[in-house]
PDB file of C-alpha atoms in Angstrom:
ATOM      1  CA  UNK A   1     157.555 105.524 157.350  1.00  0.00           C
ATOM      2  CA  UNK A   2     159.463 106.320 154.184  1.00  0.00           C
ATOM      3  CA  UNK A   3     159.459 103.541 151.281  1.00  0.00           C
ATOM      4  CA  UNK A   4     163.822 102.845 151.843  1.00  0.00           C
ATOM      5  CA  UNK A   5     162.348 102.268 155.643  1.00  0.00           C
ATOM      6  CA  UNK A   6     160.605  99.438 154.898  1.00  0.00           C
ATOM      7  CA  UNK A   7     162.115  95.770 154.884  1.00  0.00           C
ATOM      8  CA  UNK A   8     159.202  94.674 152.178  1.00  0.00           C
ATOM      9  CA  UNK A   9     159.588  97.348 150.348  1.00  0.00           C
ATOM     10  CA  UNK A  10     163.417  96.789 150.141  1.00  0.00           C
ATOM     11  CA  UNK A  11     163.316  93.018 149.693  1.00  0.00           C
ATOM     12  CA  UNK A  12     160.977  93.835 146.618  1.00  0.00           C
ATOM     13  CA  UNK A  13     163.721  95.838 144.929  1.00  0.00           C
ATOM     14  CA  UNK A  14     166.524  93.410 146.023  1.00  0.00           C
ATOM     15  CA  UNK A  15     164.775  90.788 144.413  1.00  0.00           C
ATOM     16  CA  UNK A  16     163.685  92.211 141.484  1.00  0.00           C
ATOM     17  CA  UNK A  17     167.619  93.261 141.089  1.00  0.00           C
ATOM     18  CA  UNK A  18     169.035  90.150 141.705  1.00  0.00           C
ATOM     19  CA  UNK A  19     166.068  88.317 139.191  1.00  0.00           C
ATOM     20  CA  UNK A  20     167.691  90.715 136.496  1.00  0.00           C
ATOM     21  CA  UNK A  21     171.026  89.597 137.141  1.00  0.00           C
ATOM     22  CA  UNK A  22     170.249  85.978 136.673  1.00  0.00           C
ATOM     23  CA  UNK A  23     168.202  86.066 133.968  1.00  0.00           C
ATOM     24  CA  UNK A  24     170.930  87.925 132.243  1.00  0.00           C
ATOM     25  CA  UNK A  25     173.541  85.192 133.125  1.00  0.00           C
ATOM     26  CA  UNK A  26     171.326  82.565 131.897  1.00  0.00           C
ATOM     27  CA  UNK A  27     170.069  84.189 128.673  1.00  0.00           C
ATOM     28  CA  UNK A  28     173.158  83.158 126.887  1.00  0.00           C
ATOM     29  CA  UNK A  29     172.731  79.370 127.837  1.00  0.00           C
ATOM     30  CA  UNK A  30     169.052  79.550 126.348  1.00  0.00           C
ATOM     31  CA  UNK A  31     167.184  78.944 130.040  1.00  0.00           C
ATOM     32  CA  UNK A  32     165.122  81.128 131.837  1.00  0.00           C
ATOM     33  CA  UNK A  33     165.268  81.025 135.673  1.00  0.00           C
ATOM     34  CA  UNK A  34     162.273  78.335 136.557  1.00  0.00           C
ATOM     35  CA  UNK A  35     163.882  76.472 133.681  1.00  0.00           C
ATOM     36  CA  UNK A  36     167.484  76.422 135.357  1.00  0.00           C
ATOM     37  CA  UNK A  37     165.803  76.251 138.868  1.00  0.00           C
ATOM     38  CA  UNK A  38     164.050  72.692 137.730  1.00  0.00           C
ATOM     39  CA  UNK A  39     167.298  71.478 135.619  1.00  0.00           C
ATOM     40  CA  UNK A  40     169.552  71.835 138.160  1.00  0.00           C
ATOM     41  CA  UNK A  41     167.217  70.627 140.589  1.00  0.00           C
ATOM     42  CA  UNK A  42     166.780  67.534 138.808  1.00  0.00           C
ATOM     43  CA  UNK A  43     170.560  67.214 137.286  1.00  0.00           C
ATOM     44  CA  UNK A  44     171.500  67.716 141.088  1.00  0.00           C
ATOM     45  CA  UNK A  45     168.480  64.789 142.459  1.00  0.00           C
ATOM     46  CA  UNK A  46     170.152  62.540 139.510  1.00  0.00           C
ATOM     47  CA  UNK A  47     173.753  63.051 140.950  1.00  0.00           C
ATOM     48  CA  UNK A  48     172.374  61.470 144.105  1.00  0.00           C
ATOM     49  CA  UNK A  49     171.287  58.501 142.729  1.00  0.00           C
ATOM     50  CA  UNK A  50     167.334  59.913 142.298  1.00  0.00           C
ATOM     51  CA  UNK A  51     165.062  59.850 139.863  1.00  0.00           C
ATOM     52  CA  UNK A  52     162.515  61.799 141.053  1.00  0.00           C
ATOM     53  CA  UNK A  53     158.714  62.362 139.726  1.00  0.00           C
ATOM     54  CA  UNK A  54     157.110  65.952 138.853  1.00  0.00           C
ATOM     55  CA  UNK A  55     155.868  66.160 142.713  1.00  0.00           C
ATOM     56  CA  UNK A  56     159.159  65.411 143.788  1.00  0.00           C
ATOM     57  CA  UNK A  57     161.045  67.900 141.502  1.00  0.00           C
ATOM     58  CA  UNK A  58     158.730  70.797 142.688  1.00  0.00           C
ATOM     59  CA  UNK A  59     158.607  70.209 146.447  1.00  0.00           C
ATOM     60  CA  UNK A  60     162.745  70.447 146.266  1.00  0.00           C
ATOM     61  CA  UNK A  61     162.575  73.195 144.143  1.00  0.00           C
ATOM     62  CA  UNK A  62     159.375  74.879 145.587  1.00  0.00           C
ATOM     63  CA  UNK A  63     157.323  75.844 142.867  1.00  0.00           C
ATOM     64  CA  UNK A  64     154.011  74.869 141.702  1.00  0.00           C
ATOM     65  CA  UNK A  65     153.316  71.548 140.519  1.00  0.00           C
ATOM     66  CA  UNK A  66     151.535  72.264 137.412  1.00  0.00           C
ATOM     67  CA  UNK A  67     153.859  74.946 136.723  1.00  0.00           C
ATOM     68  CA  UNK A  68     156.112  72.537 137.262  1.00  0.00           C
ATOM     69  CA  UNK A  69     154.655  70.536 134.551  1.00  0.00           C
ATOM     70  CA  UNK A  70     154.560  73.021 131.859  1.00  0.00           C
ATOM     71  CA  UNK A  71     158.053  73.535 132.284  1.00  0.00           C
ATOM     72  CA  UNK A  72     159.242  70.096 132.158  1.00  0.00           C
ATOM     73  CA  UNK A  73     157.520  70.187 128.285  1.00  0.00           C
ATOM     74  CA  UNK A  74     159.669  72.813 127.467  1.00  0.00           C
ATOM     75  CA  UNK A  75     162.734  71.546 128.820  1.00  0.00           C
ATOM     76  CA  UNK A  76     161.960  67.888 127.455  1.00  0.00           C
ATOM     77  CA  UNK A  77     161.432  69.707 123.831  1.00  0.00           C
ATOM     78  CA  UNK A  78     164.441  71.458 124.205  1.00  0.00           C
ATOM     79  CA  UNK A  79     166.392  67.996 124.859  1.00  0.00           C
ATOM     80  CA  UNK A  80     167.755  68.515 128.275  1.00  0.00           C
ATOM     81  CA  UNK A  81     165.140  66.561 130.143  1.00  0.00           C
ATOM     82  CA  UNK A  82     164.023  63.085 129.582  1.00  0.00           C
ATOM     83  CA  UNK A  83     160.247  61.895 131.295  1.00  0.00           C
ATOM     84  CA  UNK A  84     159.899  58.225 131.416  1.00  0.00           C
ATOM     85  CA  UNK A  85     157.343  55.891 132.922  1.00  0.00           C
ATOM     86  CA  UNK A  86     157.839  54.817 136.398  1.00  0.00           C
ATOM     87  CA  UNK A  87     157.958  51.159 136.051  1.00  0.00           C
ATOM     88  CA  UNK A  88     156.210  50.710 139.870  1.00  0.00           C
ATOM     89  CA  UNK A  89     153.753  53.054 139.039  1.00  0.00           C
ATOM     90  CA  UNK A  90     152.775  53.565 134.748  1.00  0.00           C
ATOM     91  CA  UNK A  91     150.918  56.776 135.834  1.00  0.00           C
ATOM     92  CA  UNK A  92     153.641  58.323 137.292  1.00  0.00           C
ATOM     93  CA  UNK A  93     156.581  60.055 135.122  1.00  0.00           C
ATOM     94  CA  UNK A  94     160.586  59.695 136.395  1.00  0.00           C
ATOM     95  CA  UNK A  95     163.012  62.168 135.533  1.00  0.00           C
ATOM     96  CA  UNK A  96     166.361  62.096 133.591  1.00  0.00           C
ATOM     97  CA  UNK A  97     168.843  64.666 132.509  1.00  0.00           C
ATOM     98  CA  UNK A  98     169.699  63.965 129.075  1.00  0.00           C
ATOM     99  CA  UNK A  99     173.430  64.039 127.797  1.00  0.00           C
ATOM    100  CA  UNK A 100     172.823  67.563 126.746  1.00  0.00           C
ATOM    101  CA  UNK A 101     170.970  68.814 129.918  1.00  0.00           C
ATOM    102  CA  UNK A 102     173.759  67.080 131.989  1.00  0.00           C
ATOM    103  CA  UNK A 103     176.579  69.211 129.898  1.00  0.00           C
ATOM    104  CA  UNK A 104     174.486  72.602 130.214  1.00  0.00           C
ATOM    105  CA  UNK A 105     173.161  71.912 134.283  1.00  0.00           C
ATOM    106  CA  UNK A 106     177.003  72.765 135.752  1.00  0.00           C
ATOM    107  CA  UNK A 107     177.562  75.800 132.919  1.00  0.00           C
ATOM    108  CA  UNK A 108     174.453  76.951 134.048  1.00  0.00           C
ATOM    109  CA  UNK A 109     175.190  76.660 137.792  1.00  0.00           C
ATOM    110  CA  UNK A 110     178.985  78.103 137.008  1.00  0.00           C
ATOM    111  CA  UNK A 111     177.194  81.371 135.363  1.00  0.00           C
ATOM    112  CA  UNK A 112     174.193  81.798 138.475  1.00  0.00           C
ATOM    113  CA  UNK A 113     176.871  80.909 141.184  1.00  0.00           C
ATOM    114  CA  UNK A 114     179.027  84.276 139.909  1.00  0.00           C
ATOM    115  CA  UNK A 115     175.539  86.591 139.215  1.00  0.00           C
ATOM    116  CA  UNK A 116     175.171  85.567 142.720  1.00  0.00           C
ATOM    117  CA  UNK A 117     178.750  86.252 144.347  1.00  0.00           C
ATOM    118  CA  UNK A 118     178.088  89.536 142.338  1.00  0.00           C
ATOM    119  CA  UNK A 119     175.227  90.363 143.896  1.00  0.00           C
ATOM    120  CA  UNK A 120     175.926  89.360 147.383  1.00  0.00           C
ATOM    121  CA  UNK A 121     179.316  90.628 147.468  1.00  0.00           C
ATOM    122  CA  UNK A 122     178.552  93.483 149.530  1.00  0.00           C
ATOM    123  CA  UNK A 123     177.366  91.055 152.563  1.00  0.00           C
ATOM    124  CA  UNK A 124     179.431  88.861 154.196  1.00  0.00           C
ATOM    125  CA  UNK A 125     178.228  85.196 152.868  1.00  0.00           C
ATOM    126  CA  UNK A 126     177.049  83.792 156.477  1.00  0.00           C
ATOM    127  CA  UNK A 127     175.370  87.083 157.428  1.00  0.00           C
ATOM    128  CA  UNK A 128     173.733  86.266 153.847  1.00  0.00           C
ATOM    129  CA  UNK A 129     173.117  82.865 154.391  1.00  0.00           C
ATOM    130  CA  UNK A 130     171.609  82.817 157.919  1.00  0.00           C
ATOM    131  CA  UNK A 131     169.317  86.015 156.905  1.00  0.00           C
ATOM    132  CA  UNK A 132     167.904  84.067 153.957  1.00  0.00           C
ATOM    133  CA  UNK A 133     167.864  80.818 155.914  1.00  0.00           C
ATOM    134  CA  UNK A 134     165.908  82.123 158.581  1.00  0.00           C
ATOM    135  CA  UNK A 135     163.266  83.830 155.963  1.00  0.00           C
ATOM    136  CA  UNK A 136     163.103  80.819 153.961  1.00  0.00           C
ATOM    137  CA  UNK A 137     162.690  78.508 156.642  1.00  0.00           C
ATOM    138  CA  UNK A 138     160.969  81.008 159.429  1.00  0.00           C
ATOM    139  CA  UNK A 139     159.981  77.374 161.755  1.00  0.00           C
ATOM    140  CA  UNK A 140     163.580  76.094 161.440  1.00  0.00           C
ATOM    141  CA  UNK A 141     164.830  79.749 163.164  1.00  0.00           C
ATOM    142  CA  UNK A 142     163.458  79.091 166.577  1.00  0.00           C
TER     143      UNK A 142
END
């Protein structure tokens, strides 16, 4: 089997394609891509009325939660999130976009939203959507 035969193989240079094209649309705004990831995440969790904890944040977003956690410090020192003490539980952190995170969350969105529609172009958006949906969420496809 030759390399450009391989779905893994392919997916690895897809992603590491369209990882370069987002990083390069967010590099003006100052965020790397865990950093948007977890802004928007939380700017988005806000809009619907939630304030949710670290553990919450990174099972909607997916990553790790310590990861998760290192991140948040950078994105609380650069202003755009706030951590505050759950009042039912003082151990426990809640998250806030601050005034400036909630201006830069939908810029951000605006500039990964066309690096994506770039990117996918060439597919037609629901062949994109259920081919992703079905990887992302393999028990959901059957």
């Amino acid at each position: 089997m030759q390399p450009g035969e391989s779905p893994g193989f392919l997916l690895w240079h897809a992603t590491l394609r369209w990882q370069r094209s987002v990083a390069a649309a967010l590099a003006p705004l100052g965020l790397t891509h865990v950093q948007f990831v977890l802004l928007a995440c939380t700017w988005w969790m806000n809009e619907q009325g939630e304030h949710p904890n670290q553990q919450a944040l990174a099972r909607q977003a997916g990553t790790d939660v310590k990861m998760t956690s290192q991140v948040l410090r950078t994105l609380e020192q650069k202003d755009l999130i706030a951590r505050e003490v759950d009042p039912a539980d003082t151990r426990a952190k809640r998250l806030r976009v601050t005034g400036s995170g909630a201006e830069l969350a939908p810029r951000a969105m605006a500039a990964v939203e066309e690096a994506d529609a770039a990117f996918f172009g060439p597919v037609p958006l629901g062949d994109a959507l259920t081919l992703l949906g079905r990887l992302a969420h393999p028990a959901d496809a059957s």
